[in-house]
CSV table of C-alpha atoms and ligand atoms in Angstrom, one decimal:
chain,number,residue,atom,x,y,z
L,1,ASP,CA,39.6,-3.7,-54.9
L,2,ARG,CA,38.7,-6.9,-56.8
L,3,LEU,CA,36.6,-8.2,-53.9
L,4,LYS,CA,34.3,-5.3,-53.8
L,5,LEU,CA,33.7,-4.8,-57.6
L,6,SER,CA,30.9,-6.4,-59.5
L,7,PHE,CA,31.8,-8.8,-62.3
L,8,GLU,CA,30.3,-6.4,-64.8
L,9,LYS,CA,32.6,-3.6,-63.5
L,10,ARG,CA,35.6,-5.9,-63.8
L,11,ILE,CA,35.1,-6.6,-67.5
L,12,PRO,CA,37.2,-3.5,-68.6
L,13,PHE,CA,40.2,-4.8,-66.6
L,14,THR,CA,40.5,-8.1,-68.4
L,15,LYS,CA,42.9,-8.4,-71.3
L,16,ASN,CA,41.7,-11.9,-72.3
L,17,LEU,CA,38.6,-12.5,-74.4
L,18,VAL,CA,37.6,-15.7,-72.6
L,19,ALA,CA,37.8,-13.8,-69.3
L,20,THR,CA,35.5,-11.2,-70.8
L,21,GLU,CA,33.1,-13.9,-72.0
L,22,LEU,CA,33.2,-15.6,-68.6
L,23,LEU,CA,32.5,-12.4,-66.7
L,24,LYS,CA,29.5,-11.7,-69.1
L,25,ILE,CA,28.1,-15.2,-68.6
L,26,MET,CA,28.5,-15.0,-64.8
L,27,SER,CA,26.7,-11.6,-64.8
L,28,SER,CA,23.9,-12.6,-67.1
L,29,LYS,CA,23.2,-16.1,-65.7
L,30,GLN,CA,24.0,-14.9,-62.2
L,31,THR,CA,26.2,-17.8,-61.5
L,32,THR,CA,29.8,-18.3,-60.2
L,33,LEU,CA,29.4,-22.1,-60.3
L,34,CYS,CA,31.8,-24.3,-62.2
L,35,VAL,CA,30.9,-28.0,-62.1
L,36,ALA,CA,33.8,-30.5,-62.1
L,37,ALA,CA,32.4,-33.3,-64.4
L,38,ASP,CA,34.7,-35.9,-63.0
L,39,LEU,CA,32.8,-38.9,-64.4
L,40,THR,CA,34.3,-41.7,-66.4
L,41,ASN,CA,31.5,-42.4,-68.9
L,42,SER,CA,30.7,-40.2,-71.9
L,43,THR,CA,26.9,-40.5,-71.6
L,44,ASP,CA,27.1,-39.6,-67.9
L,45,ILE,CA,29.1,-36.5,-68.7
L,46,LEU,CA,26.6,-35.4,-71.4
L,47,ASN,CA,23.6,-36.0,-69.1
L,48,LEU,CA,25.3,-34.1,-66.3
L,49,ALA,CA,26.2,-31.2,-68.6
L,50,GLU,CA,22.5,-31.0,-69.8
L,51,GLN,CA,21.2,-31.1,-66.2
L,52,VAL,CA,23.5,-28.5,-64.6
L,53,GLY,CA,24.0,-26.4,-67.8
L,54,PRO,CA,21.5,-23.7,-66.9
L,55,HIS,CA,23.2,-23.1,-63.6
L,56,ILE,CA,26.9,-23.0,-64.4
L,57,CYS,CA,29.4,-20.6,-66.0
L,58,ALA,CA,31.9,-23.4,-66.9
L,59,LEU,CA,32.1,-27.2,-67.0
L,60,LYS,CA,35.5,-28.5,-65.9
L,61,THR,CA,36.6,-31.8,-67.3
L,62,HIS,CA,39.4,-34.3,-66.8
L,63,ILE,CA,39.0,-35.7,-70.3
L,64,ASP,CA,41.7,-38.4,-69.7
L,65,ILE,CA,39.5,-40.2,-67.1
L,66,VAL,CA,36.8,-41.0,-69.7
L,67,ASP,CA,36.8,-44.8,-70.2
L,68,ASP,CA,34.9,-44.7,-73.5
L,69,PHE,CA,36.4,-41.5,-74.9
L,70,HIS,CA,35.8,-40.9,-78.6
L,71,GLU,CA,36.0,-37.6,-80.4
L,72,ASN,CA,32.2,-38.0,-81.0
L,73,LEU,CA,31.8,-36.9,-77.4
L,74,LEU,CA,32.9,-33.4,-78.2
L,75,LYS,CA,30.3,-32.3,-80.7
L,76,PRO,CA,27.3,-32.8,-78.4
L,77,LEU,CA,29.3,-31.4,-75.5
L,78,LYS,CA,30.0,-28.2,-77.4
L,79,GLU,CA,26.3,-28.1,-78.5
L,80,ILE,CA,25.2,-28.3,-74.9
L,81,ALA,CA,27.7,-25.7,-73.8
L,82,ASP,CA,26.5,-23.3,-76.6
L,83,ARG,CA,22.8,-23.9,-75.9
L,84,HIS,CA,23.2,-23.3,-72.1
L,85,ASN,CA,25.9,-20.6,-72.5
L,86,PHE,CA,28.8,-22.0,-70.5
L,87,ILE,CA,32.5,-22.5,-71.2
L,88,LEU,CA,34.3,-25.9,-71.7
L,89,PHE,CA,37.3,-26.0,-69.4
L,90,GLU,CA,39.9,-28.8,-69.5
L,91,ASP,CA,41.7,-29.2,-66.2
L,92,ARG,CA,44.9,-30.6,-67.8
L,93,LYS,CA,47.3,-29.0,-65.3
L,94,PHE,CA,50.1,-28.7,-67.9
L,95,ALA,CA,53.5,-29.1,-66.3
L,96,ASP,CA,56.4,-29.9,-68.6
L,97,ILE,CA,58.8,-28.3,-71.0
L,98,GLY,CA,57.1,-26.0,-73.5
L,99,LYS,CA,57.5,-28.3,-76.5
L,100,THR,CA,55.8,-31.2,-74.7
L,101,VAL,CA,53.0,-29.0,-73.5
L,102,GLU,CA,52.4,-27.7,-77.0
L,103,LEU,CA,51.9,-31.3,-78.1
L,104,GLN,CA,49.8,-32.3,-75.1
L,105,TYR,CA,47.6,-29.3,-75.7
L,106,SER,CA,47.0,-29.6,-79.4
L,107,LYS,CA,47.7,-33.3,-80.4
L,108,GLY,CA,47.0,-36.8,-79.4
L,109,VAL,CA,43.6,-38.3,-78.8
L,110,TYR,CA,42.1,-35.3,-77.0
L,111,LYS,CA,43.2,-32.3,-79.1
L,112,ILE,CA,42.4,-30.1,-76.1
L,113,SER,CA,43.1,-26.8,-77.9
L,114,SER,CA,40.4,-27.6,-80.5
L,115,TRP,CA,37.5,-27.6,-78.0
L,116,ALA,CA,38.5,-26.2,-74.5
L,117,LYS,CA,38.5,-22.4,-74.3
L,118,LEU,CA,40.0,-22.7,-70.8
L,119,VAL,CA,42.7,-24.9,-69.5
L,120,THR,CA,44.8,-25.1,-66.3
L,121,ALA,CA,48.6,-24.9,-66.1
L,122,HIS,CA,51.1,-25.3,-63.2
L,123,SER,CA,53.5,-22.4,-62.8
L,124,LEU,CA,56.2,-24.9,-61.8
L,125,CYS,CA,57.9,-25.2,-65.2
L,126,GLY,CA,57.9,-21.5,-65.9
L,127,LYS,CA,57.2,-19.4,-69.0
L,128,GLY,CA,57.7,-22.1,-71.6
L,129,VAL,CA,54.4,-23.6,-70.7
L,130,LEU,CA,52.5,-20.4,-71.3
L,131,ASP,CA,54.4,-19.6,-74.5
L,132,ALA,CA,53.5,-23.1,-75.8
L,133,ILE,CA,49.8,-22.7,-75.0
L,134,LYS,CA,49.8,-19.2,-76.5
L,135,GLY,CA,51.4,-20.4,-79.8
L,136,ALA,CA,49.9,-23.8,-80.4
L,137,GLU,CA,47.2,-24.5,-83.0
L,138,GLY,CA,43.6,-24.5,-81.9
L,139,LEU,CA,40.8,-22.2,-80.9
L,140,GLU,CA,41.5,-18.5,-81.5
L,141,ASN,CA,40.2,-17.4,-78.1
L,142,ARG,CA,41.9,-19.3,-75.2
L,143,GLY,CA,42.6,-18.7,-71.6
L,144,VAL,CA,44.6,-20.2,-68.8
L,145,PHE,CA,44.0,-20.5,-65.1
L,146,LEU,CA,47.4,-20.7,-63.5
L,147,LEU,CA,47.6,-22.9,-60.3
L,148,ALA,CA,48.9,-20.8,-57.4
L,149,GLU,CA,47.7,-23.0,-54.6
L,150,LEU,CA,46.1,-26.4,-54.1
L,151,SER,CA,43.4,-27.8,-51.9
L,152,ALA,CA,45.3,-31.0,-51.3
L,153,ALA,CA,46.5,-31.6,-47.8
L,154,GLY,CA,50.3,-31.6,-47.5
L,155,ASN,CA,50.9,-30.1,-50.9
L,156,LEU,CA,54.4,-28.7,-51.3
L,157,ILE,CA,53.6,-25.2,-52.5
L,158,ASP,CA,55.0,-22.5,-50.2
L,159,GLU,CA,54.8,-18.7,-49.9
L,160,ALA,CA,57.7,-18.0,-52.3
L,161,TYR,CA,56.1,-20.3,-55.0
L,162,VAL,CA,52.9,-18.4,-54.7
L,163,LYS,CA,54.6,-15.1,-55.1
L,164,LYS,CA,56.5,-16.2,-58.1
L,165,THR,CA,53.3,-17.6,-59.6
L,166,LEU,CA,51.6,-14.2,-59.2
L,167,LYS,CA,54.6,-12.5,-61.0
L,168,LEU,CA,54.3,-15.0,-63.8
L,169,ALA,CA,50.6,-14.4,-64.2
L,170,GLU,CA,51.1,-10.6,-64.4
L,171,GLU,CA,53.6,-11.2,-67.2
L,172,TYR,CA,50.9,-12.9,-69.4
L,173,PRO,CA,47.8,-10.7,-69.0
L,174,GLU,CA,46.6,-11.5,-72.5
L,175,LEU,CA,46.6,-15.3,-71.7
L,176,ILE,CA,46.0,-15.6,-68.0
L,177,VAL,CA,42.3,-15.5,-67.1
L,178,GLY,CA,43.0,-16.0,-63.4
L,179,LEU,CA,44.5,-18.0,-60.6
L,180,VAL,CA,43.5,-21.3,-59.0
L,181,SER,CA,43.9,-20.6,-55.3
L,182,GLN,CA,42.5,-21.2,-51.8
L,183,ASN,CA,43.1,-17.6,-50.7
L,184,PRO,CA,42.8,-14.1,-52.0
L,185,LEU,CA,46.2,-13.5,-53.6
L,186,THR,CA,45.7,-10.5,-55.8
L,187,ASN,CA,43.7,-7.3,-55.9
L,188,ASN,CA,43.9,-7.2,-59.7
L,189,PRO,CA,40.3,-6.9,-60.9
L,190,GLY,CA,41.3,-8.4,-64.2
L,191,LEU,CA,42.2,-11.7,-62.7
L,192,LEU,CA,39.5,-14.2,-61.7
L,193,GLN,CA,40.0,-16.4,-58.6
L,194,LEU,CA,38.9,-20.0,-59.2
L,195,THR,CA,38.6,-22.0,-56.0
L,196,PRO,CA,38.1,-25.8,-55.8
L,197,GLY,CA,37.5,-27.8,-52.6
L,198,VAL,CA,34.0,-26.6,-52.1
L,199,GLN,CA,31.3,-28.7,-50.5
L,200,ILE,CA,28.4,-28.2,-48.1
L,201,ASP,CA,28.5,-30.4,-45.0
L,202,THR,CA,31.7,-32.3,-45.9
L,203,LYS,CA,35.2,-31.3,-44.8
L,204,SER,CA,37.4,-33.8,-46.6
L,205,ASP,CA,37.7,-37.1,-48.5
L,206,ASN,CA,40.0,-40.0,-47.7
L,207,LEU,CA,42.7,-38.9,-50.2
L,208,GLY,CA,43.6,-35.5,-48.9
L,209,GLN,CA,41.0,-33.3,-50.5
L,210,GLN,CA,40.0,-30.4,-48.2
L,211,TYR,CA,36.6,-28.6,-48.4
L,212,ASN,CA,35.3,-25.3,-47.4
L,213,SER,CA,31.6,-24.1,-47.6
L,214,PRO,CA,30.4,-21.9,-50.4
L,215,GLU,CA,30.0,-18.9,-48.1
L,216,ILE,CA,33.5,-19.2,-46.6
L,217,ILE,CA,35.2,-19.5,-50.0
L,218,VAL,CA,33.5,-16.4,-51.3
L,219,LEU,CA,33.4,-14.2,-48.2
L,220,GLU,CA,36.6,-15.2,-46.5
L,221,LYS,CA,38.8,-16.8,-49.2
L,222,GLY,CA,38.2,-14.5,-52.1
L,223,ALA,CA,36.7,-16.9,-54.6
L,224,ASP,CA,35.1,-15.5,-57.7
L,225,ILE,CA,34.3,-18.9,-59.3
L,226,ALA,CA,33.7,-22.0,-57.2
L,227,VAL,CA,34.5,-25.5,-58.5
L,228,VAL,CA,32.1,-28.1,-57.2
L,229,GLY,CA,32.5,-31.8,-58.2
L,230,ARG,CA,31.2,-34.5,-56.0
L,231,GLY,CA,29.0,-32.2,-54.0
L,232,ILE,CA,26.9,-32.2,-57.2
L,233,THR,CA,27.9,-35.3,-59.2
L,234,GLN,CA,27.2,-37.6,-56.3
L,235,SER,CA,23.8,-36.0,-55.5
L,236,ASN,CA,20.7,-38.0,-56.5
L,237,GLN,CA,19.5,-34.8,-58.3
L,238,PRO,CA,22.5,-33.0,-59.8
L,239,ALA,CA,20.3,-30.2,-61.3
L,240,VAL,CA,18.7,-29.5,-57.9
L,241,ALA,CA,22.1,-29.6,-56.1
L,242,ALA,CA,23.7,-27.3,-58.8
L,243,LEU,CA,20.9,-24.7,-58.4
L,244,ASN,CA,21.3,-24.8,-54.7
L,245,TYR,CA,25.1,-24.2,-54.9
L,246,LYS,CA,24.5,-21.5,-57.5
L,247,ASN,CA,22.1,-19.7,-55.3
L,248,ILE,CA,24.2,-19.8,-52.2
L,249,LEU,CA,27.3,-18.7,-54.1
L,250,TRP,CA,25.5,-15.9,-55.8
L,251,GLN,CA,24.0,-14.6,-52.5
L,252,ALA,CA,27.5,-14.7,-50.9
L,253,TYR,CA,28.9,-12.7,-53.9
L,254,LEU,CA,26.1,-10.1,-53.6
L,255,ASN,CA,26.9,-9.8,-49.9
L,256,ARG,CA,30.6,-9.4,-50.6
L,257,ILE,CA,30.2,-6.5,-53.1
L,258,LYS,CA,27.6,-4.7,-51.0
L,259,GLN,CA,29.2,-1.5,-49.9
G,301,LIG,P1,35.6,-32.4,-55.8
G,301,LIG,O1,34.7,-31.2,-55.6
G,301,LIG,O2,34.8,-33.7,-56.2
G,301,LIG,O3,36.5,-32.6,-54.7
G,301,LIG,O4,36.4,-32.1,-57.1
G,301,LIG,C1,37.3,-31.0,-57.2
G,301,LIG,C2,37.9,-30.8,-58.6
G,301,LIG,O5,38.8,-29.7,-58.6
G,301,LIG,C3,38.7,-32.0,-59.1
G,301,LIG,O6,38.4,-32.1,-60.5
G,301,LIG,C4,40.1,-31.6,-58.9
G,301,LIG,O7,41.0,-32.1,-59.9
G,301,LIG,C5,40.1,-30.1,-59.0
G,301,LIG,N1,41.1,-29.4,-58.1
G,301,LIG,C6,41.1,-29.5,-56.7
G,301,LIG,O8,40.3,-30.2,-56.2
G,301,LIG,N2,42.0,-28.8,-56.0
G,301,LIG,C7,42.9,-28.0,-56.5
G,301,LIG,O9,43.7,-27.3,-55.8
G,301,LIG,C8,42.9,-27.8,-57.9
G,301,LIG,C9,42.0,-28.5,-58.7
G,301,LIG,O10,42.0,-28.4,-60.0
């Protein structure tokens, strides 16, 4: 059962090298925290990465919201990620025909495949998206988190869509690192559950985002990795806030795997 196994014991079940790396980082740094660096200024992103770096397993970006984006952002960002041992994760949510996804993933201003070991993809468009990511130029080791559920109020995903997403994930074990979901959908110890919509003391924003507490998402909703954005980025002391989320999440995980 995925929920009762330690991250270390789950490593042999993964068939993707980024998943293996992620599980090793989570175990050694004792963190399941992924910070969503949803900031629109390059310097702010670098400062945030430096501050929260020691406490995270991955930094999730929306690179297309950066006002002053220049490829010069990527070198220092990679350097910070290497030094603090976390993974760069572009939340691109690919959803188009395979050929277009191939171009969006590897070309254009952002050349995502050259720096992000992890990306997200919607299952909506089917296999072509995953074949495109698999075959495109870029980093040798790459992994995909497939979106199975959303934290957005009123989203159109239903039970059948979730089931079909799970089936698609199982067809690409060498590419799929895990699922983005709000509930425990699989017992496969080789798949990681990434859960956004996490904040302490806040239940929603004014645009449909829905939050659960760190304890609830780990103990009741099955999260392995928690995505926290504004709960940390809007804090006066992001490093302190990140450490606090990290500690609460890790304790909840220890309680979950306790026999
Ligand atoms: P925040 O914690 O500030 O609400 O940010 C959540 C982050 O997770 C955002 O970057 C958003 O794009 C992402 N996300 C989400 O909120 N819900 C989902 O279902 C999937 C997401 O990727």
